[in-house]
Tab-separated table of C-alpha atoms and ligand atoms in Angstrom:
chain	number	residue	atom	x	y	z
A	301	UNK	CA	85.975	-125.363	15.553
A	302	UNK	CA	89.715	-126.080	15.541
A	303	UNK	CA	91.306	-127.070	18.821
A	304	UNK	CA	93.649	-124.327	20.058
A	305	UNK	CA	93.697	-124.373	23.838
A	306	UNK	CA	94.293	-127.666	25.602
A	307	UNK	CA	93.733	-128.514	29.250
A	308	UNK	CA	95.307	-131.517	30.934
A	309	UNK	CA	94.124	-132.905	34.268
A	310	UNK	CA	97.021	-134.587	36.060
A	311	UNK	CA	100.748	-133.989	35.636
A	312	UNK	CA	102.041	-137.436	36.592
A	313	UNK	CA	104.061	-139.668	34.287
A	314	UNK	CA	101.416	-139.722	31.518
A	315	UNK	CA	99.950	-136.250	32.105
A	316	UNK	CA	103.336	-134.508	31.983
A	317	UNK	CA	104.194	-136.318	28.737
A	318	UNK	CA	100.853	-135.270	27.223
A	319	UNK	CA	101.380	-131.655	28.313
A	320	UNK	CA	104.839	-131.711	26.762
A	321	UNK	CA	103.840	-133.088	23.355
A	322	UNK	CA	100.881	-130.664	23.130
A	323	UNK	CA	103.114	-127.672	23.962
A	324	UNK	CA	105.769	-128.897	21.511
A	325	UNK	CA	103.087	-129.038	18.808
A	326	UNK	CA	102.330	-125.347	19.476
A	327	UNK	CA	99.189	-125.634	21.634
A	328	UNK	CA	98.672	-123.424	24.684
A	329	UNK	CA	98.345	-125.882	27.542
A	330	UNK	CA	96.966	-125.438	31.050
A	331	UNK	CA	97.700	-128.350	33.361
A	332	UNK	CA	96.015	-128.936	36.681
A	333	UNK	CA	97.444	-130.904	39.605
A	334	UNK	CA	95.983	-131.372	43.056
A	335	UNK	CA	98.631	-129.304	44.868
A	336	UNK	CA	101.706	-127.177	44.250
A	337	UNK	CA	104.143	-129.974	45.127
A	338	UNK	CA	102.622	-132.403	42.576
A	339	UNK	CA	102.533	-129.626	39.979
A	340	UNK	CA	106.194	-128.722	40.562
A	341	UNK	CA	107.170	-132.397	40.280
A	342	UNK	CA	105.307	-132.841	36.977
A	343	UNK	CA	106.617	-129.602	35.447
A	344	UNK	CA	110.121	-130.582	36.626
A	345	UNK	CA	109.780	-133.862	34.707
A	346	UNK	CA	108.964	-131.921	31.509
A	347	UNK	CA	111.902	-129.572	32.067
A	348	UNK	CA	114.237	-132.549	32.563
A	349	UNK	CA	113.053	-134.324	29.395
A	350	UNK	CA	113.394	-131.158	27.299
A	351	UNK	CA	116.867	-130.530	28.758
A	352	UNK	CA	117.743	-134.086	27.676
A	353	UNK	CA	116.703	-133.058	24.164
A	354	UNK	CA	118.940	-129.951	24.363
A	355	UNK	CA	121.857	-132.055	25.632
A	356	UNK	CA	121.355	-134.545	22.770
A	357	UNK	CA	121.326	-131.667	20.256
A	358	UNK	CA	117.664	-132.355	19.312
A	359	UNK	CA	116.516	-128.848	20.272
A	360	UNK	CA	118.035	-125.505	21.227
A	361	UNK	CA	117.771	-123.858	24.658
A	362	UNK	CA	115.558	-121.195	23.004
A	363	UNK	CA	113.203	-123.871	21.635
A	364	UNK	CA	113.041	-125.453	25.077
A	365	UNK	CA	112.148	-122.077	26.632
A	366	UNK	CA	109.462	-121.537	23.957
A	367	UNK	CA	107.857	-124.920	24.750
A	368	UNK	CA	107.891	-124.219	28.496
A	369	UNK	CA	106.376	-120.784	27.761
A	370	UNK	CA	103.300	-122.522	26.286
A	371	UNK	CA	102.578	-124.332	29.576
A	372	UNK	CA	100.598	-122.869	32.472
A	373	UNK	CA	100.168	-124.785	35.731
A	374	UNK	CA	97.240	-124.525	38.115
A	375	UNK	CA	95.686	-126.349	41.040
A	376	UNK	CA	92.136	-125.283	40.086
A	377	UNK	CA	89.986	-127.270	37.630
A	378	UNK	CA	87.996	-124.065	36.982
A	379	UNK	CA	91.097	-122.646	35.221
A	380	UNK	CA	90.541	-125.175	32.393
A	381	UNK	CA	87.249	-123.389	31.570
A	382	UNK	CA	88.539	-121.724	28.390
A	383	UNK	CA	89.938	-124.888	26.820
A	384	UNK	CA	88.691	-126.418	23.552
A	385	UNK	CA	89.877	-129.887	24.586
A	386	UNK	CA	90.519	-131.208	28.100
A	387	UNK	CA	92.521	-134.433	28.423
A	388	UNK	CA	92.010	-136.212	31.721
A	389	UNK	CA	95.093	-138.124	32.915
A	390	UNK	CA	94.268	-138.406	36.599
A	391	UNK	CA	94.256	-141.473	38.845
A	392	UNK	CA	92.716	-144.695	37.370
A	393	UNK	CA	89.582	-144.674	39.490
A	394	UNK	CA	86.122	-144.266	37.986
A	395	UNK	CA	84.730	-142.263	40.925
A	396	UNK	CA	87.661	-139.826	40.706
A	397	UNK	CA	87.102	-139.469	36.941
A	398	UNK	CA	83.379	-138.759	37.435
A	399	UNK	CA	84.329	-136.041	39.948
A	400	UNK	CA	86.768	-134.431	37.518
A	401	UNK	CA	84.235	-134.378	34.666
A	402	UNK	CA	81.469	-133.036	36.935
A	403	UNK	CA	83.754	-130.157	37.963
A	404	UNK	CA	84.693	-129.567	34.302
A	405	UNK	CA	80.998	-129.505	33.323
A	406	UNK	CA	80.587	-126.584	35.724
A	407	UNK	CA	83.625	-124.749	34.296
A	408	UNK	CA	83.661	-125.455	30.531
A	409	UNK	CA	81.436	-124.251	27.718
A	410	UNK	CA	79.206	-126.793	25.924
A	411	UNK	CA	81.617	-127.054	22.959
A	412	UNK	CA	84.613	-128.263	24.994
A	413	UNK	CA	85.642	-131.806	24.102
A	414	UNK	CA	86.612	-134.147	26.931
A	415	UNK	CA	89.133	-136.939	26.443
A	416	UNK	CA	90.307	-139.521	28.948
A	417	UNK	CA	93.734	-141.130	28.837
A	418	UNK	CA	92.444	-144.159	30.741
A	419	UNK	CA	93.934	-147.482	29.672
A	420	UNK	CA	91.229	-149.660	31.195
A	421	UNK	CA	88.124	-147.841	32.399
A	422	UNK	CA	85.017	-147.400	30.261
A	423	UNK	CA	84.825	-144.164	28.259
A	424	UNK	CA	81.088	-144.807	27.797
A	425	UNK	CA	80.592	-144.887	31.582
A	426	UNK	CA	82.458	-141.586	31.954
A	427	UNK	CA	80.661	-139.945	29.006
A	428	UNK	CA	77.199	-140.969	30.186
A	429	UNK	CA	77.642	-139.019	33.428
A	430	UNK	CA	78.701	-135.774	31.734
A	431	UNK	CA	76.433	-133.108	30.266
A	432	UNK	CA	77.984	-133.713	26.785
A	433	UNK	CA	78.159	-137.477	26.112
A	434	UNK	CA	78.552	-136.912	22.347
A	435	UNK	CA	81.702	-134.848	22.962
A	436	UNK	CA	83.646	-137.390	25.053
A	437	UNK	CA	86.345	-139.698	23.644
A	438	UNK	CA	89.279	-141.789	24.795
A	439	UNK	CA	92.760	-140.535	23.923
A	440	UNK	CA	95.112	-143.264	25.061
A	441	UNK	CA	98.796	-142.333	24.939
A	442	UNK	CA	101.741	-144.677	25.506
A	443	UNK	CA	104.647	-144.363	27.889
A	444	UNK	CA	107.034	-142.571	27.421
A	445	UNK	CA	104.591	-140.198	25.702
A	446	UNK	CA	107.187	-137.969	23.975
A	447	UNK	CA	108.894	-141.006	22.398
A	448	UNK	CA	106.017	-143.370	21.572
A	449	UNK	CA	104.410	-142.553	18.236
A	450	UNK	CA	100.968	-144.018	18.843
A	451	UNK	CA	97.724	-142.773	20.307
A	452	UNK	CA	94.457	-144.705	20.414
A	453	UNK	CA	91.360	-142.592	19.703
A	454	UNK	CA	88.443	-144.345	21.350
A	455	UNK	CA	84.809	-143.866	20.408
A	456	UNK	CA	81.711	-144.762	22.372
A	457	UNK	CA	78.292	-145.484	20.849
A	458	UNK	CA	77.430	-141.846	21.678
A	459	UNK	CA	80.463	-140.071	20.187
A	460	UNK	CA	79.698	-137.501	17.482
A	461	UNK	CA	81.534	-138.267	14.201
A	462	UNK	CA	82.604	-134.602	13.852
A	463	UNK	CA	84.180	-134.709	17.331
A	464	UNK	CA	86.108	-137.858	16.384
A	465	UNK	CA	87.392	-136.148	13.233
A	466	UNK	CA	88.546	-133.124	15.280
A	467	UNK	CA	90.335	-135.287	17.819
A	468	UNK	CA	91.971	-137.365	15.050
A	469	UNK	CA	93.264	-134.167	13.427
A	470	UNK	CA	94.544	-132.940	16.805
A	471	UNK	CA	96.391	-136.218	17.504
A	472	UNK	CA	97.993	-136.176	14.067
A	473	UNK	CA	99.256	-132.636	14.717
A	474	UNK	CA	101.166	-133.787	17.848
A	475	UNK	CA	102.337	-135.666	15.699
A	476	UNK	CA	101.072	-139.137	16.630
A	477	UNK	CA	99.791	-141.997	14.516
A	478	UNK	CA	96.165	-142.770	15.331
A	479	UNK	CA	94.675	-146.197	15.899
A	480	UNK	CA	90.878	-145.967	16.026
A	481	UNK	CA	89.318	-148.152	18.685
A	482	UNK	CA	85.928	-148.966	20.114
A	483	UNK	CA	85.286	-148.614	23.824
A	484	UNK	CA	86.039	-152.154	24.969
A	485	UNK	CA	88.428	-153.036	27.823
A	486	UNK	CA	92.048	-152.637	26.717
A	487	UNK	CA	90.958	-151.017	23.415
A	488	UNK	CA	93.276	-152.477	20.735
A	489	UNK	CA	96.826	-152.351	22.113
A	490	UNK	CA	96.261	-153.555	25.688
A	491	UNK	CA	93.858	-156.229	24.398
A	492	UNK	CA	96.960	-157.714	22.725
A	493	UNK	CA	99.704	-156.556	25.107
A	494	UNK	CA	98.211	-157.568	28.467
A	495	UNK	CA	97.654	-161.307	27.670
A	496	UNK	CA	101.181	-161.377	26.186
A	497	UNK	CA	102.704	-159.972	29.401
A	498	UNK	CA	100.549	-162.283	31.567
A	499	UNK	CA	101.737	-165.263	29.498
A	500	UNK	CA	105.352	-164.211	30.043
A	501	UNK	CA	104.692	-164.273	33.811
A	502	UNK	CA	103.105	-167.740	33.470
A	503	UNK	CA	106.136	-169.058	31.535
A	504	UNK	CA	108.371	-167.804	34.369
A	505	UNK	CA	105.976	-168.994	37.115
A	506	UNK	CA	105.891	-172.491	35.637
A	507	UNK	CA	109.712	-172.636	35.613
A	508	UNK	CA	109.902	-172.969	31.835
A	509	UNK	CA	112.573	-170.293	31.386
A	510	UNK	CA	114.550	-167.710	33.352
A	511	UNK	CA	113.374	-164.112	33.268
A	512	UNK	CA	116.481	-163.103	31.292
A	513	UNK	CA	115.788	-165.808	28.694
A	514	UNK	CA	112.130	-164.793	28.396
A	515	UNK	CA	113.149	-161.174	27.839
A	516	UNK	CA	116.010	-161.996	25.481
A	517	UNK	CA	113.741	-164.363	23.554
A	518	UNK	CA	111.320	-161.592	22.653
A	519	UNK	CA	113.995	-158.903	22.297
A	520	UNK	CA	116.448	-160.773	20.129
A	521	UNK	CA	114.085	-163.289	18.551
A	522	UNK	CA	111.229	-160.949	17.727
A	523	UNK	CA	112.887	-157.534	17.612
A	524	UNK	CA	110.931	-155.999	20.513
A	525	UNK	CA	112.736	-152.999	22.097
A	526	UNK	CA	112.453	-154.658	25.531
A	527	UNK	CA	111.328	-158.055	26.793
A	528	UNK	CA	107.876	-158.535	28.401
A	529	UNK	CA	109.115	-158.741	32.009
A	530	UNK	CA	111.247	-155.599	31.659
A	531	UNK	CA	108.278	-153.872	30.018
A	532	UNK	CA	106.073	-155.055	32.889
A	533	UNK	CA	108.486	-153.420	35.346
A	534	UNK	CA	108.183	-150.192	33.341
A	535	UNK	CA	104.374	-150.256	33.088
A	536	UNK	CA	104.041	-151.220	36.778
A	537	UNK	CA	102.916	-154.560	38.208
A	538	UNK	CA	100.092	-152.855	40.120
A	539	UNK	CA	98.865	-151.085	36.975
A	540	UNK	CA	99.020	-154.290	34.935
A	541	UNK	CA	97.142	-156.250	37.636
A	542	UNK	CA	94.466	-153.550	37.716
A	543	UNK	CA	94.031	-153.613	33.918
A	544	UNK	CA	94.022	-157.447	33.821
A	545	UNK	CA	91.341	-157.626	36.522
A	546	UNK	CA	89.085	-155.244	34.581
A	547	UNK	CA	89.622	-157.235	31.361
A	548	UNK	CA	89.022	-160.591	33.068
A	549	UNK	CA	85.919	-159.232	34.762
A	550	UNK	CA	84.510	-158.162	31.373
A	551	UNK	CA	85.572	-161.055	29.111
A	552	UNK	CA	85.861	-163.957	31.605
A	553	UNK	CA	88.581	-165.487	29.419
A	554	UNK	CA	91.518	-167.302	31.160
A	555	UNK	CA	94.067	-165.415	29.069
A	556	UNK	CA	93.166	-162.195	30.907
A	557	UNK	CA	93.310	-163.826	34.389
A	558	UNK	CA	96.159	-162.381	36.455
A	559	UNK	CA	98.638	-165.139	37.441
A	560	UNK	CA	99.002	-165.774	41.208
A	561	UNK	CA	102.656	-164.640	41.096
A	562	UNK	CA	101.631	-161.190	39.815
A	563	UNK	CA	99.106	-160.823	42.634
A	564	UNK	CA	101.680	-161.888	45.259
A	565	UNK	CA	104.326	-159.506	43.938
A	566	UNK	CA	101.891	-156.596	44.030
A	567	UNK	CA	100.873	-157.541	47.589
A	568	UNK	CA	104.576	-157.539	48.489
A	569	UNK	CA	104.874	-153.974	47.187
A	570	UNK	CA	107.062	-155.014	44.228
A	571	UNK	CA	105.450	-152.676	41.717
A	572	UNK	CA	108.337	-152.502	39.250
A	573	UNK	CA	110.797	-149.757	38.426
A	574	UNK	CA	108.904	-147.050	40.334
A	575	UNK	CA	109.138	-148.993	43.630
A	576	UNK	CA	112.762	-150.115	43.074
A	577	UNK	CA	111.796	-153.764	42.621
A	578	UNK	CA	109.676	-155.816	40.273
A	579	UNK	CA	110.894	-158.746	38.216
A	580	UNK	CA	114.237	-156.956	38.342
A	581	UNK	CA	116.030	-154.953	41.029
A	582	UNK	CA	115.950	-151.276	39.959
A	583	UNK	CA	117.621	-149.813	43.042
A	584	UNK	CA	120.604	-148.683	40.968
A	585	UNK	CA	118.375	-147.233	38.226
A	586	UNK	CA	119.273	-150.088	35.856
A	587	UNK	CA	117.648	-153.579	35.855
A	588	UNK	CA	119.639	-156.232	37.734
B	1423	LIG	N1	114.583	-135.625	24.126
B	1423	LIG	C1	114.535	-135.890	22.807
B	1423	LIG	N2	114.754	-137.128	22.314
B	1423	LIG	C2	115.071	-138.087	23.191
B	1423	LIG	C3	115.141	-137.883	24.562
B	1423	LIG	C4	114.897	-136.562	25.034
B	1423	LIG	N3	114.951	-136.253	26.315
B	1423	LIG	N4	115.457	-139.042	25.188
B	1423	LIG	C5	115.569	-139.967	24.221
B	1423	LIG	N5	115.351	-139.392	23.024
B	1423	LIG	C6	115.411	-140.026	21.701
B	1423	LIG	C7	116.795	-140.606	21.470
B	1423	LIG	O1	117.705	-139.619	21.019
B	1423	LIG	C8	116.506	-141.648	20.421
B	1423	LIG	O2	116.321	-141.012	19.163
B	1423	LIG	P1	116.941	-141.641	17.811
B	1423	LIG	O3	116.176	-142.925	17.589
B	1423	LIG	O4	116.671	-140.597	16.789
B	1423	LIG	O5	118.400	-141.859	18.111
B	1423	LIG	C9	115.134	-142.181	20.869
B	1423	LIG	O6	114.537	-141.116	21.637
B	1423	LIG	C10	115.238	-143.415	21.725
B	1423	LIG	O7	115.974	-143.079	22.901
B	1423	LIG	P2	117.115	-143.978	23.513
B	1423	LIG	O8	118.000	-144.495	22.421
B	1423	LIG	O9	117.799	-143.228	24.606
B	1423	LIG	O10	116.325	-145.091	24.233
B	1423	LIG	P3	115.991	-146.562	23.757
B	1423	LIG	O11	116.512	-146.885	22.430
B	1423	LIG	O12	116.391	-147.352	24.932
B	1423	LIG	O13	114.407	-146.507	23.625
B	1423	LIG	C11	112.188	-146.583	24.407
B	1423	LIG	C12	113.602	-146.122	24.689
B	1423	LIG	C13	111.635	-145.797	23.213
B	1423	LIG	C14	111.353	-146.279	25.630
B	1423	LIG	C15	112.207	-148.096	24.061
B	1423	LIG	O14	112.849	-148.790	25.074
B	1423	LIG	C16	110.838	-148.674	23.862
B	1423	LIG	O15	110.204	-148.481	22.839
B	1423	LIG	N6	110.352	-149.410	24.884
B	1423	LIG	C17	109.020	-149.994	24.886
B	1423	LIG	C18	108.079	-148.981	25.449
B	1423	LIG	C19	106.659	-149.460	25.396
B	1423	LIG	O16	106.329	-150.556	24.981
B	1423	LIG	N7	105.748	-148.594	25.846
B	1423	LIG	C20	104.365	-148.896	25.900
B	1423	LIG	C21	104.031	-149.323	27.279
B	1423	LIG	S1	102.331	-149.772	27.412
B	1423	LIG	C22	101.554	-148.311	27.706
B	1423	LIG	O17	102.122	-147.288	27.867
B	1423	LIG	C23	100.083	-148.347	27.697
B	1423	LIG	C24	99.367	-148.904	28.831
B	1423	LIG	O18	98.193	-148.613	28.920
B	1423	LIG	C25	99.908	-149.837	29.796
């Protein structure tokens, strides 16, 4: 069975990017948000990104309209019933994910594949509670989804090899490069990225270098597109703390332990770019 119709649960930052790349690859996409306001916000984000592409001369207005024509919004999970693949990109909370998959089990046929875009929660735990554990995978995209070329395809001990092959083929059609990962906290990329970002915080916390020097060091010395503290502001300090806590809880290794400064900044509400302040001041839209 080739995947033709795609459902996406959640139209936030990640969900809207996933919807966009699927529609751009020619899939019919139905996206579900919890209410009309959240749906309008997510669809507006897609419209804005595509318009940016038109303004940059990367696509025509007709191509933009064709992509938007592939996308249908809904507030009902039952409307994802006819999909071949449903990608869950809802809030990072295991109870909420179980609820979504239970509702999908009532709406979808037995062949529908479920994928979760979680960056930290266990795919095995999600799969085990569904009626189709062999047809559940992780599909971990990177932010900003339309620009980042990678997706991690995550298998559990229960995943059917044929399902993995179908999802791999789907991801390559987006087109994304696939990294195959096992279901362990952080998969491959965050297993490497999170300790690196936490170490950058420790270097700053210990007064070894200024934040600008830490960022310039990795940008100009190692060719990274942005330094670790700027990247942290993009990912979100709250999100990074959440992921680090899950990884530390599983591995009990000091390199995954969130530094006290990160915890204090999150408690202060300094969540990064989205809150206007993180390691940098984003109130003007640019880091200061
Ligand atoms: N439509 C079409 N193309 C667009 C576009 C749009 N609306 N906006 C930008 N682009 C294109 C640009 O034209 C440009 O293309 P070319 O290379 O062909 O010129 C390209 O996208 C890059 O855009 P910009 O030059 O405007 O931006 P940039 O050079 O500042 O790069 C970035 C932006 C790609 C985000 C870069 O800063 C980057 O790679 N940052 C790191 C991001 C990262 O690490 N993400 C992963 C976070 S971790 C995560 O997500 C997982 C997790 O679980 C925590």
